[in-house]
PDB file of C-alpha atoms in Angstrom:
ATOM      1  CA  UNK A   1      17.451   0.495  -3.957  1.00 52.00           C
ATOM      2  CA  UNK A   2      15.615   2.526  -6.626  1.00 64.00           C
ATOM      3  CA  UNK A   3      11.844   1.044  -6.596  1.00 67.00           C
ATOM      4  CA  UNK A   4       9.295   0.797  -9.923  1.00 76.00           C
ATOM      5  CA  UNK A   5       6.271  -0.216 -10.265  1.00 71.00           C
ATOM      6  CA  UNK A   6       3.294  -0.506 -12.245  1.00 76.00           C
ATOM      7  CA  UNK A   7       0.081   1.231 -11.254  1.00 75.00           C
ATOM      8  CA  UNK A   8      -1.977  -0.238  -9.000  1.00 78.00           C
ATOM      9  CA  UNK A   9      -5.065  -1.939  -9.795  1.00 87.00           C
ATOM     10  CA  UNK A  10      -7.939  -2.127  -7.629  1.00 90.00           C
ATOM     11  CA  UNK A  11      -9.048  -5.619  -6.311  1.00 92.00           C
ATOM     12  CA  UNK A  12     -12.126  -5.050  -4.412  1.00 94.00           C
ATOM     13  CA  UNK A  13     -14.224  -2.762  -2.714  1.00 94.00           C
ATOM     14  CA  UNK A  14     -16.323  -3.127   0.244  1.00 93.00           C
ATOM     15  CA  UNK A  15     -18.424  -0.197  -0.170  1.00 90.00           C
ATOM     16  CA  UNK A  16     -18.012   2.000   3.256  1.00 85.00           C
ATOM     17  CA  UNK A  17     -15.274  -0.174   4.693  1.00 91.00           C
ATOM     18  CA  UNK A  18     -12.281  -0.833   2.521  1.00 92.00           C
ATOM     19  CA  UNK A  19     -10.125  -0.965  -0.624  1.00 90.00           C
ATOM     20  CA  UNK A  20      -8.034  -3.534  -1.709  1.00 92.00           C
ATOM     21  CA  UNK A  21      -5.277  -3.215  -4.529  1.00 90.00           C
ATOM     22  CA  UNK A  22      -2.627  -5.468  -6.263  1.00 90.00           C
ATOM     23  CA  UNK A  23       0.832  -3.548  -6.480  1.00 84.00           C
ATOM     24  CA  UNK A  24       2.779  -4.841  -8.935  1.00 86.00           C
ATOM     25  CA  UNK A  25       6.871  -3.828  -8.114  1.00 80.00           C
ATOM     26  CA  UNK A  26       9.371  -4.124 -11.370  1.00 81.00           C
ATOM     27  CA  UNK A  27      12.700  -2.868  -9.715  1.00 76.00           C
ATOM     28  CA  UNK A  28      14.832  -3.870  -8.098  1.00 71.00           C
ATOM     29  CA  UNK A  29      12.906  -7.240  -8.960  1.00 70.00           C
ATOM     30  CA  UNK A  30       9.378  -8.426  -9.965  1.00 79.00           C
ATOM     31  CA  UNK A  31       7.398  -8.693  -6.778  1.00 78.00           C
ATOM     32  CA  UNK A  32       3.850  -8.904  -5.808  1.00 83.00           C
ATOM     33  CA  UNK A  33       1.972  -7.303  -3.124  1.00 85.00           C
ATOM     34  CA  UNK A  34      -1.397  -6.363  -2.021  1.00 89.00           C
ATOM     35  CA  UNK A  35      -2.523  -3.121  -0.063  1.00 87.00           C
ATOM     36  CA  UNK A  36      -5.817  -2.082   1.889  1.00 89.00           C
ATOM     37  CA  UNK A  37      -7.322   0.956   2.942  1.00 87.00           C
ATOM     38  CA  UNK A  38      -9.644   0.289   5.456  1.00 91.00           C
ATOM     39  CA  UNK A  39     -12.358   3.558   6.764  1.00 89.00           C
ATOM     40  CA  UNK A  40     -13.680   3.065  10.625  1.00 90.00           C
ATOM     41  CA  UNK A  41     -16.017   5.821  11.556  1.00 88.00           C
ATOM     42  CA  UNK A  42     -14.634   7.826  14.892  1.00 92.00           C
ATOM     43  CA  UNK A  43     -17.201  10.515  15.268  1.00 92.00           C
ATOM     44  CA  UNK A  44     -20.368  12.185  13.092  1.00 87.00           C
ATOM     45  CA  UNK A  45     -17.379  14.374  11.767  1.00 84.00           C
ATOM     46  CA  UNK A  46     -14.106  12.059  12.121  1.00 86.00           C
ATOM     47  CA  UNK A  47     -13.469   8.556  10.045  1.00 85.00           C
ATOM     48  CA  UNK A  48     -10.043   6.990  10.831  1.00 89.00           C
ATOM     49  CA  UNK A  49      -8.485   5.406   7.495  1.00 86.00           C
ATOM     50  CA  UNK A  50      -5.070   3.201   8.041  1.00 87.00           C
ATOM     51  CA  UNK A  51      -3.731   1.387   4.910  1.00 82.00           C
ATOM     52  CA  UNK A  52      -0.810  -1.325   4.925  1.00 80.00           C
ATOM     53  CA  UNK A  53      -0.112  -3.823   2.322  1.00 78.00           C
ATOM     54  CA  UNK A  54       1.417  -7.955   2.693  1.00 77.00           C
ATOM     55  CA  UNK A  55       3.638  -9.863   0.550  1.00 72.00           C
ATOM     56  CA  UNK A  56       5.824 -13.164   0.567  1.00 73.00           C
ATOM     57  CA  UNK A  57       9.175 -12.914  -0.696  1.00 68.00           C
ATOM     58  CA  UNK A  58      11.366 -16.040  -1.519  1.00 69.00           C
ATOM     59  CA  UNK A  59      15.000 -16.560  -0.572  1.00 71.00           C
ATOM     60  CA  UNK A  60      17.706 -15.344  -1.097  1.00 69.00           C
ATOM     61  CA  UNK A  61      15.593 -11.795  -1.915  1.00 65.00           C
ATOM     62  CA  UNK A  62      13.577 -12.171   1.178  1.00 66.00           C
ATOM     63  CA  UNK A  63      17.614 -10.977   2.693  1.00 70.00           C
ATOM     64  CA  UNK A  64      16.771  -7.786   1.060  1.00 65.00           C
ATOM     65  CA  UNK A  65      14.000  -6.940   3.403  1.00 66.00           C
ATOM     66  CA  UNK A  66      16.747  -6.434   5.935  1.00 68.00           C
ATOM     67  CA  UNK A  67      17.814  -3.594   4.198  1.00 67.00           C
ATOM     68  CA  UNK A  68      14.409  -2.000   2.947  1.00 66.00           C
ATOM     69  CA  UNK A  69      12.020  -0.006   4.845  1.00 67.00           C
ATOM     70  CA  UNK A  70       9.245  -0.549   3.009  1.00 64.00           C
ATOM     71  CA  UNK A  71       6.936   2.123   5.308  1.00 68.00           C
ATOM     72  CA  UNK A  72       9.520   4.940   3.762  1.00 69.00           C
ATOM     73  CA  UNK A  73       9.621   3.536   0.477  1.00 67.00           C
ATOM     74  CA  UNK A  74       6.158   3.064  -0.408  1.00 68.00           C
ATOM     75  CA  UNK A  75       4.752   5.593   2.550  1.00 71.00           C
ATOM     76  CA  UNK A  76       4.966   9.123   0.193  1.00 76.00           C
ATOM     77  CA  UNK A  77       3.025   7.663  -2.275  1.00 75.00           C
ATOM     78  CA  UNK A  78       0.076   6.183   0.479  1.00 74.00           C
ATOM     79  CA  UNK A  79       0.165   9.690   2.014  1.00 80.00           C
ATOM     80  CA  UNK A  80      -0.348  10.997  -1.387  1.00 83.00           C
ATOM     81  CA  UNK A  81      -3.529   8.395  -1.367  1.00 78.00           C
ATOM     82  CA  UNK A  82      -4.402   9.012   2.267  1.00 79.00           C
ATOM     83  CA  UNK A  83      -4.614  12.660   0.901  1.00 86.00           C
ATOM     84  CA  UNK A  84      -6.794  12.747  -2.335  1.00 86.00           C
ATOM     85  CA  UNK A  85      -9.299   9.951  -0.377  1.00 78.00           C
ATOM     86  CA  UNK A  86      -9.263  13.029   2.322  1.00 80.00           C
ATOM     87  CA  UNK A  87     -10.222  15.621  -0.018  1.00 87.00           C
ATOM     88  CA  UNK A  88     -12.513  13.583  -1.588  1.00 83.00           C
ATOM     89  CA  UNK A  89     -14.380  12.601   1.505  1.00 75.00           C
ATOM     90  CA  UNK A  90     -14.109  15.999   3.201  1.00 82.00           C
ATOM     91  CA  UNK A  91     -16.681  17.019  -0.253  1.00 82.00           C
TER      92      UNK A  91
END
């Protein structure tokens, strides 16, 4: 199942805490979903970030989730996130 979507916007912001973004999926079928980055500090030198996202899909697509992991399909482009927030925060 080839996946498109459309960029993702940003929702909100809770300065120090978290991001939240609409994504916005066009193939294999329109579908809505929202995503969060959330930042917990660990140490004076270590912040732990995790990110995940929700969505409701109807039937008979809600089938397809049997046959979709969503972790590898969206996952490369979160790492690619989880990345650039590193860099950025490691400045």
């Amino acid at each position: 199942l080839g996946l498109k979507m459309l960029p993702q916007a940003i929702a909100a912001i809770e300065e120090g805490k978290s991001i939240s973004s609409d994504l916005r999926f066009i193939k294999p079928f329109k579908s809505f979903a929202k995503a969060k980055m959330t930042t917990e500090a660990v140490d004076a030198n270590s912040t732990r970030v995790t990110w995940g996202f929700e969505s409701k899909m109807s039937y008979p697509m809600n089938i397809l989730k049997l046959f979709m992991n969503m972790e590898k399909t969206v996952g490369d482009d979160f790492g690619i996130g989880l990345a650039n927030l590193k860099a950025i925060l490691e400045k």
